[in-house]
Amino acid sequence: MILQKIEAQKGNITQAVKKISEKENIPAEKISESVARGRAVILNHKDSGWTGIGDCLHIKVNANIGTSSNIINIEEELLKLKKSCQVKTDTVMDLSTGGDLDNIREKIIQESPVPIGSVPIYQAVVETIEERGSFKFLTAEKIFETIEKHAKSGISFVTVHCGITSEALETLKKGTRQTGVVSRGGAFIFSWMALTGKENPLYERFDRLISIAKKYDLVLSLGDGLRPGCISDATDNLQISEVMKLGELTEYANQEGVQVIIEGPGHVPINQIFTNVQLVKNICASAPLYLLGPLVTDIAPGYDHITSAIGAAVAGWAGADFICYVTPSEHLALPTIDDVIDGVVSAKIAAHAGDIARNIPGSRELDDQISQARFKRDWKKQQALSINPEKFKKVRESQEIFSEDVCNMCGKYCAMKIIDDIMKSPISHF
Amino acid sequence: MSVKKIKQYGADVLRKKSLPVENITGKTIKIIENLEDTLKESKGVGLAAPQIGVLQRVFIAIDPDTKKVIKIINPQIIESEDSEIDIEGCLSFPSIYFSIKRPKKIVIKGLSPKGKEIIVPVKGLLARCFAHECDHLDGVLIIDYASKEEKKHYSL
Ligand code: SF4
Ligand SMILES: [Zn+2]
């Protein structure tokens, strides 16, 4: 097993870096340097599908799928995988908590063309509750075993909530927050710590995580168990103290040649997004930043793919590298297939907006191409270039098409056509 | 062979009736060459002799598709078909445009600069152009087609 970061530090351009360089049209040396410095990571999917995430690369998007304890339908989850890849998600995370978790995960990895991530603590907790009735019987051993099992089965990156400590638990108990802990993994670990009086093994034995990561070149996504779950809790002492811990761990991982990603908030008012991104980047050695949104307001359940895309666009501009989608079902239900599509597309839009703002090569060009086609009212080309061609077609064809030269929005008063015509053939003089 | 100043609205010559060309002479050819130079310089589609101050029944036009220059002496519209309204400009009226109803297709009879009788069927833009130029030869101008509102708009 070659370790991407170690190879990059040695100055070797790996096959993975070459592939990413070709795919993204960014010089391999630049990518390799970022990987060496821990500013970019390479996710390995079945030794052939590599995805790069980091400062010099296009902003990537993740779609979460997986069963819940209430709804278990593997076929449906596999369809979500397929659909989210069709609308070009860059990675998928299996967050299953219901059914045969090993089987589901293996099937997803097998069928996926993109790297798969997971949150192994879910399985460790679910199985402990099933076997022993309460997750207070969860052991450190079980957590690390599950993480290794995931890595071995082909998981490319794992969320590990390493920054949670007993010190944070004490602060949390003071009850300064409106919504406490909203990270599922974070909630498990905090409760386990409260029930057992023990320190978080993922923090205490981070070295064990490091050795598992080294064995499989597993990318560690350092989870934000204390991410703010509402606007009021954004950028508070709990969130920032967790980031400080993650900063220490990042430094350690960098020394060990292990690739890490930092996970970030959550819910953040728009005016605090730049501060959040810069803070995390500065404290965590500019490691790739993976954001859940952030959602810029709490008032829009049913539309949180929008509240999060707004935040993600600003965050991308500010320097976030990886965006986890949020679907219209967020805070309400397990997402449907359509929700998954809307979620991925919304996040892709935000990511692309960020790419434009950051001048990532090849991004603006896409806008120029579609705009030219739009001005010429070239519907075929517009459809092909649009972020979701299927949706384009569906909407355009939802009404009778009276003319190929305009759409029904303005009909014969199509501004584009009027101007195009006048520019093509100005009024003739005789 | 020179670029002439195009007579502008208000010039008496634009209101006069042009005379038929009795004999095609070197003078006639020179008028046509001057028309050609002036039209090419102006970026217009057609130009009639009175527009350069010559009261002779001669006009030229540039086919927008082939870029060929069509030259007609003593033109006569012998057929016209259908009609359509379009915005039209005249090189003698800078920055003034009127909506004018013209035939969609016309057939014109006249003489080539070599004195050969020619019959030219045209449609669309060229039909509009030919009709416009024939008007010039009779002292008719686009303002004669303008509505009260259009004239008021341009304070004419
Ligand atoms: S009709 Fe209106 S909306 Fe449609 S293409 Fe033309 S200008 Fe755009
Ligand atoms: Zn004229």
Coordinates of C-alpha atoms and ligand atoms in Angstrom, one line a residue:
Chain A
M1 CA 0.0 0.0 0.0
I2 CA 1.6 3.3 -1.0
L3 CA 0.7 6.4 1.0
Q4 CA -0.2 9.3 -1.2
K5 CA 1.1 11.9 1.2
I6 CA 4.5 10.1 1.8
E7 CA 5.0 9.7 -2.0
A8 CA 4.2 13.4 -2.5
Q9 CA 6.6 14.3 0.2
K10 CA 9.3 12.3 -1.5
G11 CA 8.5 14.2 -4.6
N12 CA 7.0 11.3 -6.5
I13 CA 4.1 12.0 -8.8
T14 CA 1.8 9.0 -8.3
Q15 CA -0.5 7.5 -10.8
A16 CA -3.4 8.9 -8.7
V17 CA -2.0 12.5 -8.9
K18 CA -1.5 12.1 -12.7
K19 CA -5.1 10.9 -13.1
I20 CA -6.5 13.8 -11.1
S21 CA -4.3 16.2 -13.0
E22 CA -5.7 15.0 -16.3
K23 CA -9.3 15.0 -15.0
E24 CA -9.1 18.5 -13.5
N25 CA -6.6 20.0 -15.9
I26 CA -4.4 21.2 -13.1
P27 CA -0.6 20.6 -13.1
A28 CA 0.4 17.4 -11.4
E29 CA 3.3 19.1 -9.6
K30 CA 0.9 21.6 -8.0
I31 CA -1.4 18.8 -6.8
S32 CA 1.4 16.8 -5.5
E33 CA 2.8 19.7 -3.6
S34 CA -0.6 20.4 -2.0
V35 CA -0.8 16.7 -1.0
A36 CA 2.7 16.8 0.5
R37 CA 1.8 19.8 2.6
G38 CA -1.5 18.4 3.7
R39 CA -3.5 21.0 1.8
A40 CA -5.1 18.4 -0.4
V41 CA -6.0 14.8 0.0
I42 CA -6.5 11.9 -2.4
L43 CA -9.4 9.6 -1.9
N44 CA -8.7 6.1 -3.3
H45 CA -11.6 4.1 -4.6
K46 CA -10.8 0.5 -5.5
D47 CA -7.3 1.5 -6.7
S48 CA -8.6 3.1 -9.9
G49 CA -11.0 5.9 -9.0
W50 CA -9.2 8.7 -7.4
T51 CA -10.7 12.0 -6.3
G52 CA -8.6 14.9 -5.1
I53 CA -9.9 17.4 -2.6
G54 CA -8.0 20.5 -1.6
D55 CA -6.9 24.1 -2.1
C56 CA -5.8 24.0 -5.8
L57 CA -8.6 21.7 -7.0
H58 CA -12.2 22.1 -7.9
I59 CA -14.6 22.1 -5.0
K60 CA -16.0 18.7 -4.5
V61 CA -19.5 17.6 -3.4
N62 CA -20.6 14.7 -1.2
A63 CA -24.0 13.0 -1.1
N64 CA -25.1 11.2 2.0
I65 CA -27.2 8.1 1.6
G66 CA -28.1 5.1 3.8
T67 CA -30.8 3.4 5.6
S68 CA -32.2 4.6 8.9
S69 CA -33.5 2.6 11.8
N70 CA -37.0 3.3 10.6
I71 CA -36.6 2.9 6.8
I72 CA -34.6 0.1 5.4
N73 CA -34.6 -0.4 1.7
I74 CA -31.3 -1.3 0.1
E75 CA -32.6 -1.1 -3.5
E76 CA -33.7 2.5 -2.8
E77 CA -30.4 3.5 -1.4
L78 CA -28.5 1.9 -4.3
L79 CA -30.8 3.9 -6.6
K80 CA -29.9 7.1 -4.7
L81 CA -26.2 6.2 -5.3
K82 CA -26.9 5.8 -9.0
K83 CA -28.9 9.0 -9.3
S84 CA -26.5 11.1 -7.3
C85 CA -23.6 9.9 -9.5
Q86 CA -25.7 10.8 -12.6
V87 CA -25.9 14.4 -11.4
K88 CA -22.1 14.1 -10.7
T89 CA -21.6 13.9 -7.0
D90 CA -17.9 13.5 -6.3
T91 CA -18.2 11.2 -3.3
V92 CA -21.0 9.4 -1.5
M93 CA -21.2 8.6 2.2
D94 CA -23.0 5.6 3.5
L95 CA -24.6 6.6 6.8
S96 CA -26.7 3.5 7.2
T97 CA -28.0 2.7 10.6
G98 CA -30.7 0.1 9.8
G99 CA -30.5 -3.4 8.4
D100 CA -27.4 -5.5 7.6
L101 CA -24.8 -2.7 7.7
D102 CA -21.9 -4.7 6.4
N103 CA -23.9 -5.9 3.4
I104 CA -25.2 -2.5 2.6
R105 CA -21.8 -0.9 2.8
E106 CA -20.2 -3.5 0.6
K107 CA -22.9 -3.3 -2.0
I108 CA -22.6 0.5 -2.1
I109 CA -18.8 0.3 -2.5
Q110 CA -19.1 -2.4 -5.2
E111 CA -21.6 -0.4 -7.3
S112 CA -20.1 3.0 -6.8
P113 CA -18.0 4.8 -9.4
V114 CA -17.0 7.4 -6.8
P115 CA -15.1 7.1 -3.4
I116 CA -17.3 6.1 -0.5
G117 CA -17.0 7.5 3.0
S118 CA -18.6 6.3 6.2
V119 CA -19.1 7.1 9.9
P120 CA -18.0 3.8 11.5
I121 CA -19.1 4.9 15.0
Y122 CA -22.7 4.5 13.8
Q123 CA -22.2 0.8 13.2
A124 CA -20.2 0.3 16.4
V125 CA -23.1 1.9 18.4
V126 CA -25.9 0.2 16.5
E127 CA -24.4 -3.2 16.9
T128 CA -23.6 -2.6 20.6
I129 CA -27.2 -1.7 21.3
E130 CA -28.5 -4.7 19.3
E131 CA -26.1 -7.1 21.1
R132 CA -26.0 -5.7 24.6
G133 CA -29.0 -3.4 25.0
S134 CA -27.2 -0.1 25.6
F135 CA -24.4 1.7 24.0
K136 CA -22.8 2.3 27.3
F137 CA -21.2 -1.1 26.7
L138 CA -19.5 0.2 23.6
T139 CA -15.7 -0.3 23.9
A140 CA -12.8 1.5 22.4
E141 CA -11.8 -1.9 20.9
K142 CA -15.2 -2.1 19.1
I143 CA -14.8 1.4 17.7
F144 CA -11.3 0.8 16.3
E145 CA -12.3 -2.7 15.0
T146 CA -15.2 -1.2 13.1
I147 CA -13.1 1.6 11.6
E148 CA -10.6 -1.0 10.4
K149 CA -13.4 -3.2 9.0
H150 CA -14.7 -0.2 7.0
A151 CA -11.2 0.6 5.7
K152 CA -10.6 -3.0 4.8
S153 CA -13.9 -3.2 2.9
G154 CA -12.9 -0.4 0.6
I155 CA -14.1 2.8 2.4
S156 CA -12.1 5.7 1.2
F157 CA -12.6 8.1 4.1
V158 CA -14.1 8.0 7.5
T159 CA -15.6 10.6 9.8
V160 CA -14.0 10.3 13.2
H161 CA -15.1 12.6 15.9
C162 CA -11.6 13.0 17.5
G163 CA -12.0 16.6 18.8
I164 CA -14.5 15.7 21.5
T165 CA -13.0 15.7 25.0
S166 CA -14.2 15.4 28.6
E167 CA -13.3 19.1 28.9
A168 CA -15.8 19.9 26.2
L169 CA -18.4 17.7 27.9
E170 CA -18.1 19.9 31.0
T171 CA -18.5 23.1 29.0
L172 CA -21.5 21.5 27.2
K173 CA -23.2 20.7 30.5
K174 CA -23.3 24.5 31.3
G175 CA -26.1 24.6 28.7
T176 CA -25.1 27.7 26.8
R177 CA -26.3 26.3 23.6
Q178 CA -29.8 26.4 22.0
T179 CA -29.5 23.0 20.2
G180 CA -26.7 21.3 22.1
V181 CA -25.1 18.6 20.0
V182 CA -26.5 18.0 16.5
S183 CA -23.9 15.6 15.2
R184 CA -25.2 12.1 15.5
G185 CA -21.7 10.7 16.0
G186 CA -20.9 13.5 18.4
A187 CA -24.0 12.8 20.4
F188 CA -23.1 9.1 20.7
I189 CA -19.6 9.9 21.9
F190 CA -20.7 12.5 24.4
S191 CA -23.4 10.3 25.9
W192 CA -21.0 7.4 26.1
M193 CA -18.5 9.6 27.9
A194 CA -21.2 10.9 30.2
L195 CA -22.4 7.3 30.9
T196 CA -19.0 5.7 31.4
G197 CA -16.9 8.7 32.7
K198 CA -14.2 7.8 30.2
E199 CA -12.3 10.0 27.7
N200 CA -13.1 9.8 24.0
P201 CA -11.0 6.9 22.6
L202 CA -10.8 8.6 19.2
Y203 CA -9.0 11.5 20.9
E204 CA -7.1 9.6 23.5
R205 CA -5.9 6.9 21.1
F206 CA -5.5 9.0 18.0
D207 CA -2.3 7.1 17.4
R208 CA -4.3 3.9 16.8
L209 CA -6.4 5.7 14.2
I210 CA -3.2 6.9 12.6
S211 CA -1.9 3.3 12.3
I212 CA -5.1 2.1 10.7
A213 CA -5.1 5.0 8.3
K214 CA -1.5 4.2 7.3
K215 CA -2.3 0.6 6.7
Y216 CA -5.0 1.4 4.1
D217 CA -4.2 5.0 3.1
L218 CA -7.5 5.8 4.7
V219 CA -8.3 9.5 4.7
L220 CA -9.4 10.7 8.2
S221 CA -12.2 13.2 8.1
L222 CA -11.9 14.8 11.5
G223 CA -15.6 15.2 12.5
D224 CA -17.1 18.3 14.0
G225 CA -19.1 16.7 16.9
L226 CA -19.7 20.2 18.2
R227 CA -20.7 21.9 15.0
P228 CA -23.3 24.6 15.7
G229 CA -26.8 23.2 14.9
C230 CA -28.5 26.6 14.8
I231 CA -27.6 30.2 14.0
S232 CA -27.5 31.1 17.6
D233 CA -24.8 28.5 18.4
A234 CA -22.5 29.5 15.5
T235 CA -18.8 30.3 16.2
D236 CA -19.2 29.7 20.0
N237 CA -16.5 28.5 22.4
L238 CA -17.5 24.8 22.1
Q239 CA -17.2 24.9 18.3
I240 CA -13.9 26.8 18.4
S241 CA -12.3 24.7 21.2
E242 CA -13.1 21.6 19.1
V243 CA -11.4 23.2 16.1
M244 CA -8.3 23.8 18.3
K245 CA -8.1 20.1 19.2
L246 CA -8.5 19.2 15.5
G247 CA -5.6 21.5 14.8
E248 CA -3.3 19.6 17.2
L249 CA -4.4 16.3 15.7
T250 CA -3.9 17.6 12.1
E251 CA -0.3 18.5 13.0
Y252 CA 0.3 15.0 14.3
A253 CA -1.3 13.3 11.3
N254 CA 0.8 15.5 9.0
Q255 CA 4.0 14.3 10.7
E256 CA 2.9 10.8 10.3
G257 CA 2.1 11.1 6.6
V258 CA -1.6 10.5 7.1
Q259 CA -4.1 12.5 5.0
V260 CA -6.8 14.4 6.9
I261 CA -9.8 16.5 6.1
I262 CA -11.4 18.9 8.7
E263 CA -15.2 18.9 9.0
G264 CA -16.9 22.2 9.7
P265 CA -20.2 23.7 10.5
G266 CA -23.3 23.4 10.4
H267 CA -25.4 26.5 10.8
V268 CA -23.6 29.8 10.4
P269 CA -25.0 33.3 9.6
I270 CA -23.7 34.4 6.2
N271 CA -21.6 37.2 7.8
Q272 CA -19.6 34.7 9.9
I273 CA -18.8 32.3 7.1
F274 CA -15.5 33.9 6.0
T275 CA -14.3 34.1 9.6
N276 CA -15.2 30.4 10.2
V277 CA -13.4 29.2 7.1
Q278 CA -10.3 31.3 7.7
L279 CA -10.2 30.3 11.4
V280 CA -10.4 26.6 10.6
K281 CA -7.9 26.8 7.8
N282 CA -5.4 28.8 10.0
I283 CA -5.7 26.5 13.0
C284 CA -5.7 23.3 11.0
A285 CA -2.6 23.8 8.8
S286 CA -4.8 24.6 5.8
A287 CA -6.1 21.0 5.6
P288 CA -9.0 20.5 3.2
L289 CA -12.2 21.8 4.8
Y290 CA -15.4 19.8 4.5
L291 CA -18.5 21.7 5.3
L292 CA -22.1 20.6 5.9
G293 CA -23.7 23.6 4.2
P294 CA -23.4 25.8 6.2
L295 CA -27.1 26.7 6.5
V296 CA -27.4 30.4 6.7
T297 CA -30.8 30.4 8.4
D298 CA -32.9 28.1 10.5
I299 CA -36.4 29.1 9.2
A300 CA -36.7 27.1 6.0
P301 CA -37.3 23.4 6.7
G302 CA -38.2 21.8 3.4
Y303 CA -35.9 24.2 1.6
D304 CA -32.6 23.5 3.4
H305 CA -30.9 22.5 0.2
I306 CA -31.2 26.2 -0.6
T307 CA -30.2 27.6 2.8
S308 CA -27.2 25.4 2.7
A309 CA -26.3 26.1 -0.9
I310 CA -26.2 29.8 -0.1
G311 CA -23.8 29.1 2.7
A312 CA -21.7 26.7 0.7
A313 CA -21.3 29.1 -2.2
V314 CA -19.9 31.8 0.2
A315 CA -17.8 29.1 2.1
G316 CA -16.4 27.9 -1.3
W317 CA -15.5 31.4 -2.1
A318 CA -13.8 31.8 1.3
G319 CA -11.8 28.6 0.8
A320 CA -13.9 25.5 1.7
D321 CA -12.9 22.5 -0.4
F322 CA -15.6 19.9 0.0
I323 CA -19.3 20.4 0.4
C324 CA -21.7 17.9 1.9
Y325 CA -25.1 18.3 0.3
V326 CA -28.2 19.0 2.3
T327 CA -31.5 17.8 0.9
P328 CA -35.0 19.4 1.1
S329 CA -35.8 16.6 3.7
E330 CA -33.1 17.8 6.1
H331 CA -34.5 18.1 9.6
L332 CA -37.7 16.4 8.5
A333 CA -37.3 12.9 6.9
L334 CA -35.1 10.4 5.2
P335 CA -34.5 11.9 1.7
T336 CA -36.3 10.5 -1.3
I337 CA -34.6 10.0 -4.7
D338 CA -35.8 13.4 -5.9
D339 CA -34.5 15.0 -2.7
V340 CA -31.1 13.4 -3.4
I341 CA -31.0 14.8 -6.9
D342 CA -32.0 18.3 -5.7
G343 CA -29.5 18.1 -2.9
V344 CA -26.5 17.1 -5.2
V345 CA -27.4 19.7 -7.8
S346 CA -27.8 22.5 -5.2
A347 CA -24.4 21.6 -3.7
K348 CA -22.8 21.4 -7.2
I349 CA -24.2 24.9 -8.0
A350 CA -22.6 26.2 -4.8
A351 CA -19.3 24.4 -5.5
H352 CA -19.2 25.8 -9.0
A353 CA -20.0 29.3 -7.8
G354 CA -17.1 28.9 -5.4
D355 CA -14.8 27.7 -8.2
I356 CA -15.6 30.7 -10.3
A357 CA -14.9 33.0 -7.3
R358 CA -11.6 31.2 -6.7
N359 CA -10.6 31.2 -10.4
I360 CA -10.2 27.5 -10.5
P361 CA -9.1 26.7 -14.1
G362 CA -11.9 25.6 -16.5
S363 CA -14.8 26.9 -14.3
R364 CA -15.7 30.2 -15.7
E365 CA -15.3 28.8 -19.2
L366 CA -18.4 26.6 -18.6
D367 CA -20.5 29.7 -17.9
D368 CA -19.2 31.4 -21.0
Q369 CA -20.1 28.4 -23.2
I370 CA -23.6 28.1 -21.9
S371 CA -24.2 31.9 -22.1
Q372 CA -23.2 31.9 -25.7
A373 CA -25.6 29.0 -26.4
R374 CA -28.3 30.9 -24.5
F375 CA -27.9 34.0 -26.5
K376 CA -28.1 32.0 -29.7
R377 CA -31.1 30.2 -28.3
D378 CA -29.3 26.9 -29.0
W379 CA -31.4 24.7 -26.7
K380 CA -29.5 21.4 -27.5
K381 CA -26.2 22.9 -26.5
Q382 CA -27.7 24.6 -23.4
Q383 CA -29.2 21.4 -22.3
A384 CA -25.9 19.5 -22.8
L385 CA -24.0 22.1 -20.8
S386 CA -26.5 22.6 -18.1
I387 CA -25.9 21.2 -14.6
N388 CA -28.8 18.8 -14.8
P389 CA -29.7 18.2 -18.5
E390 CA -32.7 16.0 -17.5
K391 CA -34.3 18.8 -15.6
F392 CA -33.6 21.3 -18.4
K393 CA -35.4 19.0 -20.9
K394 CA -38.3 18.4 -18.5
V395 CA -38.9 22.0 -17.8
R396 CA -38.6 23.2 -21.4
E397 CA -40.9 20.4 -22.7
S398 CA -43.4 20.9 -19.9
Q399 CA -45.3 23.4 -22.1
E400 CA -46.0 23.5 -25.8
I401 CA -42.9 24.8 -27.7
F402 CA -44.3 27.4 -30.0
S403 CA -40.9 28.3 -31.5
E404 CA -37.5 26.8 -31.5
D405 CA -36.1 30.3 -31.5
V406 CA -37.4 31.5 -28.1
C407 CA -38.9 30.1 -24.9
N408 CA -42.3 30.7 -23.5
M409 CA -41.0 33.1 -20.9
C410 CA -41.2 36.1 -23.2
G411 CA -42.4 34.4 -26.4
K412 CA -42.2 36.8 -29.4
Y413 CA -40.8 39.5 -27.2
C414 CA -37.7 37.4 -26.5
A415 CA -35.1 40.0 -25.6
M416 CA -32.2 37.8 -26.7
K417 CA -33.7 37.3 -30.1
I418 CA -34.6 41.0 -30.6
I419 CA -31.0 42.0 -29.9
D420 CA -29.5 39.1 -31.8
D421 CA -31.6 40.0 -34.8
I422 CA -30.8 43.6 -34.8
M423 CA -27.1 42.9 -34.4
K424 CA -27.1 40.3 -37.2
S425 CA -29.1 42.5 -39.6
P426 CA -29.4 46.2 -38.6
I427 CA -32.1 48.2 -40.2
S428 CA -31.4 48.4 -43.9
H429 CA -30.8 51.8 -45.6
F430 CA -31.7 52.4 -49.2
Chain B
M1 CA -15.2 57.5 -59.9
S2 CA -15.6 59.2 -56.6
V3 CA -17.6 59.1 -53.4
K4 CA -20.3 61.7 -53.5
K5 CA -22.1 63.4 -50.7
I6 CA -25.5 61.9 -50.3
K7 CA -28.3 64.5 -50.5
Q8 CA -30.2 64.8 -47.3
Y9 CA -33.9 65.3 -46.7
G10 CA -34.7 69.0 -47.5
A11 CA -32.6 69.0 -50.7
D12 CA -34.9 70.0 -53.6
V13 CA -33.4 67.4 -55.9
L14 CA -34.9 64.6 -53.8
R15 CA -38.4 65.8 -54.6
K16 CA -37.9 66.1 -58.4
K17 CA -38.9 63.5 -61.0
S18 CA -35.9 62.0 -62.7
L19 CA -35.6 61.8 -66.5
P20 CA -35.3 58.5 -68.4
V21 CA -31.9 57.8 -69.9
E22 CA -32.2 58.2 -73.6
N23 CA -28.7 56.9 -74.6
I24 CA -26.3 55.1 -72.4
T25 CA -23.1 57.1 -72.7
G26 CA -19.9 57.4 -70.8
K27 CA -21.6 59.9 -68.6
T28 CA -24.2 57.3 -67.6
I29 CA -21.5 54.8 -66.8
K30 CA -19.7 57.4 -64.7
I31 CA -23.0 58.0 -62.7
I32 CA -23.2 54.3 -62.0
E33 CA -19.6 54.2 -60.9
N34 CA -20.1 57.1 -58.6
L35 CA -23.3 55.5 -57.2
E36 CA -21.3 52.3 -56.6
D37 CA -18.4 54.1 -54.8
T38 CA -20.8 56.1 -52.7
L39 CA -23.0 53.1 -51.8
K40 CA -20.1 51.0 -50.7
E41 CA -18.8 53.8 -48.5
S42 CA -22.2 54.2 -46.9
K43 CA -22.9 50.6 -45.9
G44 CA -26.4 50.9 -47.4
V45 CA -28.2 48.3 -49.6
G46 CA -29.3 50.5 -52.5
L47 CA -28.8 54.0 -53.9
A48 CA -30.7 56.0 -56.6
A49 CA -29.1 58.7 -58.8
P50 CA -31.1 61.6 -57.3
Q51 CA -29.5 60.8 -53.9
I52 CA -26.2 62.0 -55.4
G53 CA -27.9 64.9 -57.1
V54 CA -28.4 63.4 -60.6
L55 CA -31.9 63.4 -62.0
Q56 CA -31.6 60.3 -64.1
R57 CA -33.6 57.1 -63.8
V58 CA -30.7 54.9 -62.5
F59 CA -30.3 53.0 -59.3
I60 CA -28.0 50.3 -58.0
A61 CA -28.3 47.8 -55.1
I62 CA -26.1 45.3 -53.4
D63 CA -27.4 41.7 -53.1
P64 CA -26.8 41.0 -49.4
D65 CA -26.3 37.3 -50.0
T66 CA -24.0 37.3 -53.1
K67 CA -22.6 40.9 -52.5
K68 CA -23.1 41.4 -56.3
V69 CA -24.0 44.9 -57.4
I70 CA -27.1 45.1 -59.4
K71 CA -27.3 48.1 -61.7
I72 CA -30.6 49.1 -63.4
I73 CA -31.3 51.9 -65.9
N74 CA -34.9 53.1 -66.6
P75 CA -36.5 50.6 -64.1
Q76 CA -40.2 49.7 -64.3
I77 CA -42.0 47.5 -61.8
I78 CA -44.0 45.1 -64.0
E79 CA -45.3 42.8 -61.3
S80 CA -45.7 42.9 -57.5
E81 CA -47.0 40.4 -55.1
D82 CA -48.0 40.2 -51.4
S83 CA -47.0 42.8 -49.0
E84 CA -45.3 43.1 -45.6
I85 CA -44.6 45.8 -43.1
D86 CA -41.0 46.3 -42.0
I87 CA -38.8 49.0 -40.6
E88 CA -36.9 50.8 -43.3
G89 CA -34.2 53.5 -43.4
C90 CA -33.1 55.8 -46.1
L91 CA -29.6 57.1 -46.7
S92 CA -31.1 60.5 -47.1
F93 CA -32.7 60.4 -43.7
P94 CA -30.0 59.6 -41.1
S95 CA -31.3 57.9 -37.9
I96 CA -35.0 58.1 -39.0
Y97 CA -36.9 54.9 -39.5
F98 CA -40.5 54.3 -40.6
S99 CA -42.6 51.2 -40.8
I100 CA -43.5 50.8 -44.4
K101 CA -45.7 48.4 -46.2
R102 CA -44.0 47.1 -49.4
P103 CA -44.5 44.2 -51.8
K104 CA -42.8 40.9 -50.8
K105 CA -41.9 40.1 -54.4
I106 CA -41.5 42.3 -57.4
V107 CA -40.3 41.9 -61.0
I108 CA -38.4 44.8 -62.5
K109 CA -37.8 45.5 -66.1
G110 CA -35.0 47.8 -67.2
L111 CA -31.7 48.1 -69.0
S112 CA -28.2 46.9 -68.0
P113 CA -25.3 49.4 -68.3
K114 CA -24.6 47.6 -71.6
G115 CA -28.0 48.6 -72.8
K116 CA -29.4 45.1 -72.7
E117 CA -33.0 44.7 -71.6
I118 CA -33.1 42.8 -68.3
I119 CA -35.9 41.4 -66.2
V120 CA -35.1 41.0 -62.5
P121 CA -37.4 39.1 -60.1
V122 CA -36.5 39.8 -56.4
K123 CA -38.1 39.2 -53.1
G124 CA -37.7 40.2 -49.4
L125 CA -35.1 42.8 -48.7
L126 CA -34.2 43.4 -52.3
A127 CA -37.9 43.8 -53.3
R128 CA -38.2 46.4 -50.6
C129 CA -35.0 48.1 -51.8
F130 CA -36.1 48.2 -55.5
A131 CA -39.5 49.7 -54.6
H132 CA -37.7 52.3 -52.4
E133 CA -35.3 53.2 -55.2
C134 CA -38.1 53.5 -57.8
D135 CA -39.8 55.9 -55.4
H136 CA -36.7 58.1 -55.4
L137 CA -36.8 58.3 -59.2
D138 CA -40.3 59.8 -58.8
G139 CA -39.4 62.1 -55.9
V140 CA -41.2 60.0 -53.4
L141 CA -39.6 59.6 -50.0
I142 CA -40.1 57.4 -46.9
I143 CA -41.7 60.2 -45.0
D144 CA -44.6 60.1 -47.4
Y145 CA -45.5 56.8 -45.9
A146 CA -45.1 57.9 -42.3
S147 CA -48.1 58.1 -39.9
K148 CA -48.8 61.3 -38.0
E149 CA -47.5 59.7 -34.8
E150 CA -44.2 58.6 -36.5
K151 CA -43.7 62.1 -37.9
K152 CA -44.4 63.6 -34.5
H153 CA -42.0 61.2 -32.9
Y154 CA -39.2 62.6 -35.0
S155 CA -40.6 66.1 -34.9
L156 CA -40.9 66.2 -38.7
Ligands
SF4_1 S1 -38.0 34.2 -24.4 FE1 -37.1 35.5 -22.7 S2 -36.4 33.9 -21.2 FE2 -36.7 32.9 -23.1 S3 -34.8 32.8 -24.2 FE3 -35.8 34.7 -24.9 S4 -35.2 36.3 -23.4 FE4 -34.7 34.3 -22.5
ZN2 ZN -33.7 56.2 -49.9

